[in-house]
Amino acid sequence: MKQHLDLSKIGAFSLVPANSNTEADALVVGLFPNSAFQALPTSLESEEYNMEHPQRGKCVIFNNRTFESHTNQSERRGTDLDVENLYSRFKDLGFDTVIHQDFKVKQMLLELDRVGNEDHSQSDCFVCCILTHGDEGNIFGTDGKFPVDRVFKPFRGDVCPSLVGKPKLFFIQACRGIHLDDGVPMVVDTVDGPGQVFRIPTHADFLACFSTVPGLQRLFQRRRTGGGG
């Protein structure tokens, strides 16, 4: 699409109303020679993610087995077997894999924030596995619970730009019980001129897998794992 405009005097032009809040209206195109905008690691036309970065990415595993008495949560016997299997599989897939055992709420949140602040520009993707207890809308640290949505916040496009346009995979093994956003600008390189800017949702490229549906407890085979949520 060619526009005959004096581009030296324009920062951006919207294809839709600027105050629109719907994902369908989130597309914005313009010129932004600004380092704050991230270049997409994959072309918009591509049906596959770019998995040719120097590193596969980080896999963070939280394994909460034993809980403080005031939480009224039982020990998750057998969860260690699940963690061993996850660790082995993601290591085999080339991930930099780390296990955090029996973390309190503050520890979990601090670690999630820390990882979200890391530079993932050389990585293909990011994986987080959480094995713990939960209830509707919340998951547990060993000393209490917090909203499950808080897990995803540090990896949103407007918070963690080095993961924009890359898969962010979350596997949550727990019982359980999600707001349109304003989007984050992305630069798409062009051959014959400055990049166009497209606005994509800040929660784009997220995959969250839960072991049950909202409002229901997780069923598990005690003989094999015993790690009920």
GROMACS .gro file of C-alpha atoms in nm:
model
  229
    1MET     CA    1   0.000   0.000   0.000
    2LYS     CA    2   0.158   0.331  -0.110
    3GLN     CA    3   0.075   0.661   0.050
    4HIS     CA    4   0.173   0.991  -0.118
    5LEU     CA    5   0.243   1.185   0.197
    6ASP     CA    6   0.513   1.411   0.332
    7LEU     CA    7   0.650   1.149   0.566
    8SER     CA    8   0.893   1.389   0.728
    9LYS     CA    9   0.598   1.554   0.897
   10ILE     CA   10   0.405   1.252   1.005
   11GLY     CA   11   0.480   1.004   1.280
   12ALA     CA   12   0.200   0.759   1.212
   13PHE     CA   13  -0.136   0.729   1.052
   14SER     CA   14  -0.412   0.504   1.175
   15LEU     CA   15  -0.614   0.269   0.961
   16VAL     CA   16  -0.878   0.267   1.234
   17PRO     CA   17  -0.994   0.506   1.507
   18ALA     CA   18  -0.708   0.570   1.747
   19ASN     CA   19  -0.931   0.529   2.050
   20SER     CA   20  -1.055   0.185   1.950
   21ASN     CA   21  -1.022  -0.084   2.216
   22THR     CA   22  -1.098  -0.394   2.013
   23GLU     CA   23  -0.837  -0.635   1.880
   24ALA     CA   24  -0.992  -0.607   1.535
   25ASP     CA   25  -0.922  -0.233   1.543
   26ALA     CA   26  -0.571  -0.261   1.683
   27LEU     CA   27  -0.382  -0.231   1.352
   28VAL     CA   28  -0.173   0.083   1.320
   29VAL     CA   29   0.070   0.159   1.037
   30GLY     CA   30   0.325   0.440   1.025
   31LEU     CA   31   0.688   0.545   1.039
   32PHE     CA   32   0.862   0.513   1.371
   33PRO     CA   33   1.244   0.538   1.358
   34ASN     CA   34   1.236   0.470   1.729
   35SER     CA   35   1.431   0.204   1.916
   36ALA     CA   36   1.140   0.161   2.156
   37PHE     CA   37   0.957  -0.037   1.887
   38GLN     CA   38   1.060  -0.399   1.849
   39ALA     CA   39   1.128  -0.564   1.514
   40LEU     CA   40   0.920  -0.875   1.456
   41PRO     CA   41   1.135  -1.192   1.457
   42THR     CA   42   0.893  -1.347   1.205
   43SER     CA   43   0.722  -1.191   0.904
   44LEU     CA   44   0.352  -1.121   0.935
   45GLU     CA   45   0.282  -1.357   0.644
   46SER     CA   46   0.468  -1.650   0.798
   47GLU     CA   47   0.268  -1.944   0.931
   48GLU     CA   48   0.558  -2.058   1.149
   49TYR     CA   49   0.763  -1.897   1.423
   50ASN     CA   50   1.130  -1.827   1.366
   51MET     CA   51   1.307  -2.105   1.556
   52GLU     CA   52   1.654  -2.028   1.420
   53HIS     CA   53   1.784  -1.807   1.700
   54PRO     CA   54   2.118  -1.898   1.863
   55GLN     CA   55   1.938  -2.034   2.172
   56ARG     CA   56   1.622  -2.237   2.214
   57GLY     CA   57   1.522  -2.041   2.523
   58LYS     CA   58   1.467  -2.070   2.895
   59CYS     CA   59   1.237  -2.317   3.070
   60VAL     CA   60   1.150  -2.228   3.430
   61ILE     CA   61   0.984  -2.496   3.643
   62PHE     CA   62   0.819  -2.420   3.978
   63ASN     CA   63   0.753  -2.731   4.186
   64ASN     CA   64   0.559  -2.667   4.506
   65ARG     CA   65   0.521  -2.986   4.703
   66THR     CA   66   0.493  -2.890   5.071
   67PHE     CA   67   0.276  -2.604   5.198
   68GLU     CA   68   0.256  -2.414   5.524
   69SER     CA   69  -0.015  -2.535   5.759
   70HIS     CA   70  -0.225  -2.216   5.750
   71THR     CA   71  -0.287  -2.264   5.376
   72ASN     CA   72  -0.478  -2.589   5.445
   73GLN     CA   73  -0.311  -2.742   5.140
   74SER     CA   74  -0.192  -3.102   5.148
   75GLU     CA   75   0.148  -3.227   5.040
   76ARG     CA   76   0.162  -3.295   4.668
   77ARG     CA   77   0.314  -3.642   4.681
   78GLY     CA   78   0.451  -3.768   4.352
   79THR     CA   79   0.497  -3.425   4.196
   80ASP     CA   80   0.873  -3.480   4.182
   81LEU     CA   81   0.827  -3.747   3.915
   82ASP     CA   82   0.638  -3.502   3.695
   83VAL     CA   83   0.915  -3.247   3.743
   84GLU     CA   84   1.185  -3.498   3.653
   85ASN     CA   85   1.002  -3.581   3.332
   86LEU     CA   86   0.954  -3.214   3.244
   87TYR     CA   87   1.317  -3.132   3.317
   88SER     CA   88   1.446  -3.419   3.105
   89ARG     CA   89   1.217  -3.343   2.812
   90PHE     CA   90   1.290  -2.971   2.792
   91LYS     CA   91   1.665  -3.029   2.836
   92ASP     CA   92   1.649  -3.274   2.546
   93LEU     CA   93   1.473  -3.006   2.342
   94GLY     CA   94   1.763  -2.768   2.402
   95PHE     CA   95   1.614  -2.542   2.668
   96ASP     CA   96   1.813  -2.381   2.948
   97THR     CA   97   1.606  -2.548   3.219
   98VAL     CA   98   1.593  -2.459   3.588
   99ILE     CA   99   1.383  -2.597   3.875
  100HIS     CA  100   1.261  -2.390   4.170
  101GLN     CA  101   1.149  -2.605   4.462
  102ASP     CA  102   0.888  -2.499   4.721
  103PHE     CA  103   0.883  -2.126   4.656
  104LYS     CA  104   0.672  -1.885   4.860
  105VAL     CA  105   0.445  -1.639   4.680
  106LYS     CA  106   0.696  -1.353   4.696
  107GLN     CA  107   0.975  -1.578   4.572
  108MET     CA  108   0.768  -1.693   4.276
  109LEU     CA  109   0.669  -1.340   4.178
  110LEU     CA  110   1.023  -1.207   4.214
  111GLU     CA  111   1.161  -1.488   4.001
  112LEU     CA  112   0.896  -1.440   3.732
  113ASP     CA  113   0.971  -1.067   3.723
  114ARG     CA  114   1.346  -1.134   3.710
  115VAL     CA  115   1.314  -1.372   3.417
  116GLY     CA  116   1.081  -1.132   3.240
  117ASN     CA  117   1.346  -0.862   3.269
  118GLU     CA  118   1.612  -1.080   3.107
  119ASP     CA  119   1.721  -1.031   2.748
  120HIS     CA  120   1.555  -1.305   2.539
  121SER     CA  121   1.652  -1.155   2.204
  122GLN     CA  122   1.875  -1.452   2.118
  123SER     CA  123   1.610  -1.709   2.213
  124ASP     CA  124   1.341  -1.883   2.009
  125CYS     CA  125   1.080  -1.888   2.283
  126PHE     CA  126   1.008  -1.915   2.656
  127VAL     CA  127   0.852  -2.190   2.869
  128CYS     CA  128   0.719  -2.182   3.225
  129CYS     CA  129   0.584  -2.486   3.410
  130ILE     CA  130   0.408  -2.451   3.745
  131LEU     CA  131   0.312  -2.753   3.954
  132THR     CA  132   0.123  -2.652   4.265
  133HIS     CA  133  -0.217  -2.629   4.431
  134GLY     CA  134  -0.478  -2.384   4.306
  135ASP     CA  135  -0.838  -2.273   4.323
  136GLU     CA  136  -1.057  -2.072   4.089
  137GLY     CA  137  -0.843  -1.794   3.946
  138ASN     CA  138  -0.549  -1.849   4.181
  139ILE     CA  139  -0.242  -2.066   4.228
  140PHE     CA  140  -0.044  -2.130   4.544
  141GLY     CA  141   0.302  -2.056   4.666
  142THR     CA  142   0.394  -2.255   4.973
  143ASP     CA  143   0.267  -1.978   5.203
  144GLY     CA  144  -0.045  -1.856   5.022
  145LYS     CA  145  -0.207  -1.787   4.686
  146PHE     CA  146  -0.204  -1.521   4.415
  147PRO     CA  147  -0.398  -1.456   4.090
  148VAL     CA  148  -0.285  -1.684   3.809
  149ASP     CA  149  -0.294  -1.390   3.565
  150ARG     CA  150   0.004  -1.248   3.756
  151VAL     CA  151   0.215  -1.530   3.610
  152PHE     CA  152   0.176  -1.391   3.258
  153LYS     CA  153   0.224  -1.020   3.332
  154PRO     CA  154   0.609  -1.009   3.324
  155PHE     CA  155   0.608  -1.160   2.973
  156ARG     CA  156   0.355  -0.929   2.806
  157GLY     CA  157   0.477  -0.751   2.497
  158ASP     CA  158   0.480  -0.412   2.668
  159VAL     CA  159   0.683  -0.549   2.960
  160CYS     CA  160   0.919  -0.799   2.795
  161PRO     CA  161   0.993  -0.665   2.445
  162SER     CA  162   1.260  -0.926   2.370
  163LEU     CA  163   0.988  -1.195   2.364
  164VAL     CA  164   0.746  -1.005   2.139
  165GLY     CA  165   0.650  -1.218   1.840
  166LYS     CA  166   0.788  -1.532   2.004
  167PRO     CA  167   0.602  -1.825   2.161
  168LYS     CA  168   0.550  -1.798   2.536
  169LEU     CA  169   0.430  -2.133   2.671
  170PHE     CA  170   0.283  -2.184   3.017
  171PHE     CA  171   0.192  -2.524   3.158
  172ILE     CA  172   0.007  -2.504   3.489
  173GLN     CA  173  -0.071  -2.822   3.676
  174ALA     CA  174  -0.314  -2.710   3.943
  175CYS     CA  175  -0.683  -2.676   4.016
  176ARG     CA  176  -0.820  -2.344   3.890
  177GLY     CA  177  -1.107  -2.129   3.820
  178ILE     CA  178  -0.890  -1.391   3.182
  179HIS     CA  179  -0.914  -0.803   2.953
  180LEU     CA  180  -0.853  -0.675   2.607
  181ASP     CA  181  -0.540  -0.463   2.609
  182ASP     CA  182  -0.421  -0.157   2.418
  183GLY     CA  183  -0.154  -0.348   2.228
  184VAL     CA  184   0.217  -0.293   2.171
  185PRO     CA  185   0.370  -0.141   1.855
  186MET     CA  186   0.586  -0.361   1.630
  187VAL     CA  187   0.820  -0.262   1.348
  188VAL     CA  188   0.802  -0.468   1.029
  189ASP     CA  189   1.110  -0.413   0.812
  190THR     CA  190   1.051  -0.319   0.448
  191VAL     CA  191   1.292  -0.344   0.155
  192ASP     CA  192   1.247  -0.001   0.004
  193GLY     CA  193   1.181   0.223   0.298
  194PRO     CA  194   1.144   0.268   0.672
  195GLY     CA  195   0.952   0.004   0.860
  196GLN     CA  196   0.577  -0.002   0.896
  197VAL     CA  197   0.439  -0.024   1.246
  198PHE     CA  198   0.168  -0.272   1.331
  199ARG     CA  199  -0.002  -0.280   1.667
  200ILE     CA  200  -0.043  -0.631   1.804
  201PRO     CA  201  -0.198  -0.737   2.137
  202THR     CA  202   0.039  -0.737   2.433
  203HIS     CA  203  -0.080  -1.090   2.511
  204ALA     CA  204  -0.010  -1.218   2.160
  205ASP     CA  205   0.183  -1.544   2.116
  206PHE     CA  206   0.084  -1.679   2.458
  207LEU     CA  207  -0.018  -2.041   2.509
  208ALA     CA  208  -0.150  -2.126   2.856
  209CYS     CA  209  -0.227  -2.492   2.923
  210PHE     CA  210  -0.412  -2.590   3.239
  211SER     CA  211  -0.464  -2.940   3.375
  212THR     CA  212  -0.836  -2.872   3.423
  213VAL     CA  213  -1.113  -2.629   3.328
  214PRO     CA  214  -1.234  -2.338   3.546
  215GLY     CA  215  -1.420  -2.439   3.859
  216LEU     CA  216  -1.312  -2.803   3.861
  217GLN     CA  217  -1.048  -2.995   4.047
  218ARG     CA  218  -0.776  -3.174   3.857
  219LEU     CA  219  -0.802  -3.551   3.833
  220PHE     CA  220  -0.477  -3.739   3.872
  221GLN     CA  221  -0.347  -4.093   3.893
  222ARG     CA  222  -0.205  -4.121   4.242
  223ARG     CA  223  -0.006  -4.434   4.165
  224ARG     CA  224   0.194  -4.256   3.898
  225THR     CA  225   0.219  -3.897   4.013
  226GLY     CA  226   0.004  -3.832   4.318
  227GLY     CA  227   0.055  -3.463   4.252
  228GLY     CA  228  -0.301  -3.342   4.280
  229GLY     CA  229  -0.367  -2.971   4.254
   0.00000   0.00000   0.00000
